Every structure is written in structure tokens, then in C-alpha cells.
Amino acid sequence: MFHARVGSGQLHLRQGDITQYLVDAIVNAANSRLAGGGGVDGAIHRAAGMAELRGACAAIIDVIGSLATGEAVITPGFNLPARYIIHTVGPVWRGGLRGEPARLRDAYLNCLRLAHEHDLQSVAFPAISCGVYGYPVEPGARVALAALREGLEAGLVEEVNMVLHGPENLAVWSGVAEELL
Ligand code: ADP
């Protein structure tokens, strides 16, 4: 675990299952079709309720066509403890020279902006892009924590929880956080 005050807010790094978090919104590492899938996306769909969440995502896709990398949209949390789900699309890692860091930063900050617009104060994030999308954990943590610091310093939300899967991930993220925060 790692905790820091950032601006007037709080940043917590924790290990666990994001679907269990009682916060205003959890973030989903979605795909551009909001089609559900494996990893954290699948876990969130199962816990929220497949039919309900698929329906809400399909209604958004009907309007916007697809969700661009780095952008974010919001749905209800349905059966989750969290009231809302903010869906964002992280970049697929292609070596790091194709705009991946900027897109990953956008993903974190646009989630915080959307939370702010909906007057949500507590948000939980998974390690966006650091699973199937292949973003290496340490550089991913560095970009994510810098973006979260920026958002907290700007007062977008009061509380950010980074929910990491497994003790190795938590150790790497905590090391980067000690350095950056
Ligand atoms: P992406 O496609 O953006 O890489 P993934 O779902 O494959 O998304 O992985 C993102 C991160 O979420 C990975 O570090 C993975 O271990 C983690 N993860 C998977 N399930 C959960 C969960 N239930 N709670 C929190 N993190 C999770």
C-alpha cells in the first residue's frame, strides 16, 4: 500500500479487485467498440451485470460510433458497489515511439475530467494498457502517476485509488510513486 496527499486530494495504491470498490466511479480499460472482453473489462462486465452494461455500452456506440484512444465515457455501475463506470481506451503498446505515453496520459486525465463534470469525488483505476495492450509496467506507472498527480493538483477529484492486480505490480507502482510523489 502507498498513500500520499497530492494537492488537496489523496492518492492510494492498493492491491485487489477493482470490481469490489465502493467509490463514486471505477474506470474500465475498455476497447474502442465498448464490446467487453477479457481482463479487467470482462471482470467489470460480469460484476456489473452483462446484459445491463452491454446495453448501456451499445447505446453509447450507437451515438459515437467508436471510442477513440485516450477518450472516456460514463455509464451507470448497475450491480457494482460503485455508482458509475468510466470507460476509457488505453493505447496498444507498439514500442513506445507511436504516441503511447501521450495517449495513456490522455486516458487517465480524461477520466478525471469526466468524473469532475459529474461531480464525482472518488475514483478507482486499474493499470490501463498494462495487460493485454502490452504497456510495460514501469513506464506505464510513471505516465499514469504523473497524470494522476496533475489531475489531483488541479482539484478534479478528491480521491484516486490505483487498484493493482498482484503483489509484483503493487511493488513496481509503489517504487515509482515513492520517486514521483
Ligand atoms: P488492457 O487491455 O488495457 O491492457 P487488461 O484488462 O488486459 O487491459 O489489463 C489491465 C490491468 O488490469 C492489468 O494489470 C491486469 O492485471 C489488471 N486487472 C485484471 N483484472 C483486474 C481486476 N479485477 N481488478 C483490478 N485490476 C485487474
PDB file of C-alpha atoms in Angstrom, residues 3-177:
ATOM      1  CA  HIS A   3      -0.700   6.733   0.334  1.00  0.00           C
ATOM      2  CA  ALA A   4       0.109  10.343  -0.456  1.00  0.00           C
ATOM      3  CA  ARG A   5      -1.553  13.713  -0.192  1.00  0.00           C
ATOM      4  CA  VAL A   6      -1.463  15.418  -3.585  1.00  0.00           C
ATOM      5  CA  GLY A   7      -2.761  18.964  -3.766  1.00  0.00           C
ATOM      6  CA  SER A   8      -5.883  18.922  -1.607  1.00  0.00           C
ATOM      7  CA  GLY A   9      -6.607  15.289  -2.514  1.00  0.00           C
ATOM      8  CA  GLN A  10      -5.381  11.778  -1.787  1.00  0.00           C
ATOM      9  CA  LEU A  11      -3.737   9.096  -3.878  1.00  0.00           C
ATOM     10  CA  HIS A  12      -3.810   5.472  -2.732  1.00  0.00           C
ATOM     11  CA  LEU A  13      -2.122   2.496  -4.345  1.00  0.00           C
ATOM     12  CA  ARG A  14      -3.762  -0.775  -3.357  1.00  0.00           C
ATOM     13  CA  GLN A  15      -3.816  -4.383  -4.398  1.00  0.00           C
ATOM     14  CA  GLY A  16      -7.108  -6.054  -5.181  1.00  0.00           C
ATOM     15  CA  ASP A  17     -10.121  -6.484  -7.396  1.00  0.00           C
ATOM     16  CA  ILE A  18     -11.454  -3.189  -8.717  1.00  0.00           C
ATOM     17  CA  THR A  19     -14.992  -4.551  -9.103  1.00  0.00           C
ATOM     18  CA  GLN A  20     -15.304  -4.635  -5.294  1.00  0.00           C
ATOM     19  CA  TYR A  21     -14.513  -0.943  -4.774  1.00  0.00           C
ATOM     20  CA  LEU A  22     -17.093   1.270  -3.149  1.00  0.00           C
ATOM     21  CA  VAL A  23     -16.230   4.565  -4.844  1.00  0.00           C
ATOM     22  CA  ASP A  24     -18.154   7.058  -6.950  1.00  0.00           C
ATOM     23  CA  ALA A  25     -16.697   5.591 -10.164  1.00  0.00           C
ATOM     24  CA  ILE A  26     -14.415   2.763 -11.225  1.00  0.00           C
ATOM     25  CA  VAL A  27     -12.549   3.024 -14.508  1.00  0.00           C
ATOM     26  CA  ASN A  28     -12.736   0.295 -17.126  1.00  0.00           C
ATOM     27  CA  ALA A  29      -9.827  -0.381 -19.509  1.00  0.00           C
ATOM     28  CA  ALA A  30     -12.217  -0.863 -22.427  1.00  0.00           C
ATOM     29  CA  ASN A  31     -11.801  -1.327 -26.172  1.00  0.00           C
ATOM     30  CA  SER A  32     -12.896   1.146 -28.832  1.00  0.00           C
ATOM     31  CA  ARG A  33     -16.159  -0.751 -29.524  1.00  0.00           C
ATOM     32  CA  LEU A  34     -17.026  -0.927 -25.797  1.00  0.00           C
ATOM     33  CA  ALA A  35     -17.628  -4.575 -26.627  1.00  0.00           C
ATOM     34  CA  GLY A  36     -16.412  -6.148 -23.402  1.00  0.00           C
ATOM     35  CA  GLY A  37     -13.644  -8.719 -23.456  1.00  0.00           C
ATOM     36  CA  GLY A  38     -11.093 -10.275 -21.151  1.00  0.00           C
ATOM     37  CA  GLY A  39      -9.043  -8.874 -18.301  1.00  0.00           C
ATOM     38  CA  VAL A  40     -10.476  -6.132 -16.154  1.00  0.00           C
ATOM     39  CA  ASP A  41     -13.135  -5.342 -18.787  1.00  0.00           C
ATOM     40  CA  GLY A  42     -14.583  -8.860 -18.539  1.00  0.00           C
ATOM     41  CA  ALA A  43     -14.476  -8.787 -14.745  1.00  0.00           C
ATOM     42  CA  ILE A  44     -16.329  -5.447 -14.679  1.00  0.00           C
ATOM     43  CA  HIS A  45     -18.967  -6.689 -17.122  1.00  0.00           C
ATOM     44  CA  ARG A  46     -19.597  -9.825 -15.071  1.00  0.00           C
ATOM     45  CA  ALA A  47     -19.810  -7.946 -11.785  1.00  0.00           C
ATOM     46  CA  ALA A  48     -21.937  -5.065 -13.108  1.00  0.00           C
ATOM     47  CA  GLY A  49     -24.320  -7.379 -14.984  1.00  0.00           C
ATOM     48  CA  MET A  50     -23.602  -8.441 -18.558  1.00  0.00           C
ATOM     49  CA  ALA A  51     -26.929  -7.514 -20.098  1.00  0.00           C
ATOM     50  CA  GLU A  52     -27.266  -4.142 -18.389  1.00  0.00           C
ATOM     51  CA  LEU A  53     -23.733  -2.996 -19.122  1.00  0.00           C
ATOM     52  CA  ARG A  54     -23.754  -4.292 -22.700  1.00  0.00           C
ATOM     53  CA  GLY A  55     -26.987  -2.391 -23.294  1.00  0.00           C
ATOM     54  CA  ALA A  56     -25.582   0.872 -21.913  1.00  0.00           C
ATOM     55  CA  CYS A  57     -22.377   0.499 -23.939  1.00  0.00           C
ATOM     56  CA  ALA A  58     -24.301  -0.307 -27.147  1.00  0.00           C
ATOM     57  CA  ALA A  59     -26.417   2.824 -26.678  1.00  0.00           C
ATOM     58  CA  ILE A  60     -23.253   4.953 -26.481  1.00  0.00           C
ATOM     59  CA  ILE A  61     -21.695   3.268 -29.526  1.00  0.00           C
ATOM     60  CA  ASP A  62     -24.909   3.909 -31.481  1.00  0.00           C
ATOM     61  CA  VAL A  63     -24.277   7.623 -30.948  1.00  0.00           C
ATOM     62  CA  ILE A  64     -20.485   7.961 -31.165  1.00  0.00           C
ATOM     63  CA  GLY A  65     -19.543   5.040 -33.462  1.00  0.00           C
ATOM     64  CA  SER A  66     -16.402   4.142 -31.555  1.00  0.00           C
ATOM     65  CA  LEU A  67     -14.407   5.461 -28.614  1.00  0.00           C
ATOM     66  CA  ALA A  68     -11.057   6.945 -29.649  1.00  0.00           C
ATOM     67  CA  THR A  69      -7.903   6.020 -27.759  1.00  0.00           C
ATOM     68  CA  GLY A  70      -7.476   8.324 -24.777  1.00  0.00           C
ATOM     69  CA  GLU A  71     -11.151   9.368 -24.632  1.00  0.00           C
ATOM     70  CA  ALA A  72     -13.645   8.449 -21.895  1.00  0.00           C
ATOM     71  CA  VAL A  73     -17.407   7.878 -21.490  1.00  0.00           C
ATOM     72  CA  ILE A  74     -19.581   7.064 -18.475  1.00  0.00           C
ATOM     73  CA  THR A  75     -22.293   4.506 -17.692  1.00  0.00           C
ATOM     74  CA  PRO A  76     -24.093   3.509 -14.504  1.00  0.00           C
ATOM     75  CA  GLY A  77     -22.379   0.891 -12.336  1.00  0.00           C
ATOM     76  CA  PHE A  78     -25.510  -1.301 -12.254  1.00  0.00           C
ATOM     77  CA  ASN A  79     -24.820  -4.152  -9.768  1.00  0.00           C
ATOM     78  CA  LEU A  80     -21.381  -2.867  -8.731  1.00  0.00           C
ATOM     79  CA  PRO A  81     -20.750  -1.197  -5.382  1.00  0.00           C
ATOM     80  CA  ALA A  82     -19.530   1.807  -7.446  1.00  0.00           C
ATOM     81  CA  ARG A  83     -22.218   4.183  -8.740  1.00  0.00           C
ATOM     82  CA  TYR A  84     -20.626   4.700 -12.158  1.00  0.00           C
ATOM     83  CA  ILE A  85     -18.196   3.118 -14.603  1.00  0.00           C
ATOM     84  CA  ILE A  86     -15.949   5.397 -16.635  1.00  0.00           C
ATOM     85  CA  HIS A  87     -14.797   3.577 -19.771  1.00  0.00           C
ATOM     86  CA  THR A  88     -11.590   4.619 -21.459  1.00  0.00           C
ATOM     87  CA  VAL A  89      -9.393   3.122 -24.172  1.00  0.00           C
ATOM     88  CA  GLY A  90      -5.679   2.995 -23.471  1.00  0.00           C
ATOM     89  CA  PRO A  91      -3.077   2.769 -26.224  1.00  0.00           C
ATOM     90  CA  VAL A  92      -1.775  -0.556 -27.514  1.00  0.00           C
ATOM     91  CA  TRP A  93       1.999  -0.653 -26.872  1.00  0.00           C
ATOM     92  CA  ARG A  94       3.910  -0.600 -30.165  1.00  0.00           C
ATOM     93  CA  GLY A  95       7.379   0.108 -28.835  1.00  0.00           C
ATOM     94  CA  GLY A  96       6.720   3.476 -27.220  1.00  0.00           C
ATOM     95  CA  LEU A  97       7.504   5.828 -30.107  1.00  0.00           C
ATOM     96  CA  ARG A  98       3.997   5.980 -31.558  1.00  0.00           C
ATOM     97  CA  GLY A  99       2.425   8.378 -29.116  1.00  0.00           C
ATOM     98  CA  GLU A 100       1.673   5.757 -26.475  1.00  0.00           C
ATOM     99  CA  PRO A 101       2.720   7.898 -23.464  1.00  0.00           C
ATOM    100  CA  ALA A 102       0.601  10.875 -24.600  1.00  0.00           C
ATOM    101  CA  ARG A 103      -2.434   8.672 -25.243  1.00  0.00           C
ATOM    102  CA  LEU A 104      -2.046   6.947 -21.878  1.00  0.00           C
ATOM    103  CA  ARG A 105      -1.846  10.336 -20.145  1.00  0.00           C
ATOM    104  CA  ASP A 106      -4.991  11.434 -22.027  1.00  0.00           C
ATOM    105  CA  ALA A 107      -6.834   8.320 -20.863  1.00  0.00           C
ATOM    106  CA  TYR A 108      -6.150   9.000 -17.167  1.00  0.00           C
ATOM    107  CA  LEU A 109      -6.812  12.739 -17.366  1.00  0.00           C
ATOM    108  CA  ASN A 110      -9.990  12.432 -19.447  1.00  0.00           C
ATOM    109  CA  CYS A 111     -11.381  10.000 -16.865  1.00  0.00           C
ATOM    110  CA  LEU A 112     -10.680  12.513 -14.112  1.00  0.00           C
ATOM    111  CA  ARG A 113     -12.222  15.342 -16.167  1.00  0.00           C
ATOM    112  CA  LEU A 114     -15.351  13.294 -16.772  1.00  0.00           C
ATOM    113  CA  ALA A 115     -15.569  12.450 -13.057  1.00  0.00           C
ATOM    114  CA  HIS A 116     -15.278  16.146 -12.273  1.00  0.00           C
ATOM    115  CA  GLU A 117     -18.035  17.063 -14.759  1.00  0.00           C
ATOM    116  CA  HIS A 118     -20.321  14.578 -12.990  1.00  0.00           C
ATOM    117  CA  ASP A 119     -19.341  15.877  -9.563  1.00  0.00           C
ATOM    118  CA  LEU A 120     -17.760  12.545  -8.553  1.00  0.00           C
ATOM    119  CA  GLN A 121     -15.128  12.730  -5.829  1.00  0.00           C
ATOM    120  CA  SER A 122     -13.650   9.225  -5.533  1.00  0.00           C
ATOM    121  CA  VAL A 123     -12.375   7.184  -8.459  1.00  0.00           C
ATOM    122  CA  ALA A 124     -10.618   3.803  -8.753  1.00  0.00           C
ATOM    123  CA  PHE A 125      -8.384   2.979 -11.731  1.00  0.00           C
ATOM    124  CA  PRO A 126      -6.900  -0.277 -12.993  1.00  0.00           C
ATOM    125  CA  ALA A 127      -3.475  -0.222 -14.671  1.00  0.00           C
ATOM    126  CA  ILE A 128      -4.808   0.904 -18.067  1.00  0.00           C
ATOM    127  CA  SER A 129      -2.987  -0.708 -21.043  1.00  0.00           C
ATOM    128  CA  CYS A 130      -0.688  -2.747 -18.778  1.00  0.00           C
ATOM    129  CA  GLY A 131      -2.380  -6.092 -19.542  1.00  0.00           C
ATOM    130  CA  VAL A 132      -3.360  -7.368 -22.983  1.00  0.00           C
ATOM    131  CA  TYR A 133      -2.416  -3.990 -24.556  1.00  0.00           C
ATOM    132  CA  GLY A 134       1.191  -4.683 -23.547  1.00  0.00           C
ATOM    133  CA  TYR A 135       2.319  -1.379 -21.995  1.00  0.00           C
ATOM    134  CA  PRO A 136       5.369  -2.216 -19.827  1.00  0.00           C
ATOM    135  CA  VAL A 137       4.507  -1.817 -16.160  1.00  0.00           C
ATOM    136  CA  GLU A 138       7.198   0.610 -15.006  1.00  0.00           C
ATOM    137  CA  PRO A 139       6.847   3.178 -17.815  1.00  0.00           C
ATOM    138  CA  GLY A 140       3.073   2.763 -17.593  1.00  0.00           C
ATOM    139  CA  ALA A 141       3.155   3.530 -13.878  1.00  0.00           C
ATOM    140  CA  ARG A 142       5.327   6.580 -14.490  1.00  0.00           C
ATOM    141  CA  VAL A 143       2.923   8.087 -17.056  1.00  0.00           C
ATOM    142  CA  ALA A 144      -0.141   7.181 -15.003  1.00  0.00           C
ATOM    143  CA  LEU A 145       1.123   8.615 -11.721  1.00  0.00           C
ATOM    144  CA  ALA A 146       2.276  11.859 -13.365  1.00  0.00           C
ATOM    145  CA  ALA A 147      -1.184  12.270 -14.945  1.00  0.00           C
ATOM    146  CA  LEU A 148      -2.968  11.459 -11.680  1.00  0.00           C
ATOM    147  CA  ARG A 149      -0.792  13.944  -9.813  1.00  0.00           C
ATOM    148  CA  GLU A 150      -1.682  16.594 -12.398  1.00  0.00           C
ATOM    149  CA  GLY A 151      -5.401  15.859 -12.034  1.00  0.00           C
ATOM    150  CA  LEU A 152      -5.308  15.898  -8.233  1.00  0.00           C
ATOM    151  CA  GLU A 153      -3.298  19.122  -8.186  1.00  0.00           C
ATOM    152  CA  ALA A 154      -5.925  20.666 -10.495  1.00  0.00           C
ATOM    153  CA  GLY A 155      -8.608  19.599  -7.990  1.00  0.00           C
ATOM    154  CA  LEU A 156     -10.533  17.429 -10.472  1.00  0.00           C
ATOM    155  CA  VAL A 157     -11.412  14.837  -7.786  1.00  0.00           C
ATOM    156  CA  GLU A 158     -10.638  14.326  -4.082  1.00  0.00           C
ATOM    157  CA  GLU A 159      -9.563  10.688  -4.010  1.00  0.00           C
ATOM    158  CA  VAL A 160      -7.841   8.422  -6.511  1.00  0.00           C
ATOM    159  CA  ASN A 161      -7.289   4.711  -5.882  1.00  0.00           C
ATOM    160  CA  MET A 162      -4.952   2.791  -8.187  1.00  0.00           C
ATOM    161  CA  VAL A 163      -6.068  -0.820  -7.846  1.00  0.00           C
ATOM    162  CA  LEU A 164      -3.266  -3.160  -8.870  1.00  0.00           C
ATOM    163  CA  HIS A 165      -3.532  -6.815  -9.635  1.00  0.00           C
ATOM    164  CA  GLY A 166      -0.912  -8.875  -7.826  1.00  0.00           C
ATOM    165  CA  PRO A 167       1.905  -8.042  -5.376  1.00  0.00           C
ATOM    166  CA  GLU A 168       4.543  -7.594  -8.129  1.00  0.00           C
ATOM    167  CA  ASN A 169       2.534  -4.837  -9.795  1.00  0.00           C
ATOM    168  CA  LEU A 170       1.928  -3.105  -6.478  1.00  0.00           C
ATOM    169  CA  ALA A 171       5.668  -3.215  -5.707  1.00  0.00           C
ATOM    170  CA  VAL A 172       6.652  -1.641  -9.035  1.00  0.00           C
ATOM    171  CA  TRP A 173       3.977   1.062  -8.817  1.00  0.00           C
ATOM    172  CA  SER A 174       4.884   1.849  -5.203  1.00  0.00           C
ATOM    173  CA  GLY A 175       8.539   2.278  -6.159  1.00  0.00           C
ATOM    174  CA  VAL A 176       7.627   4.737  -8.911  1.00  0.00           C
ATOM    175  CA  ALA A 177       5.216   6.564  -6.594  1.00  0.00           C
TER     176      ALA A 177
END
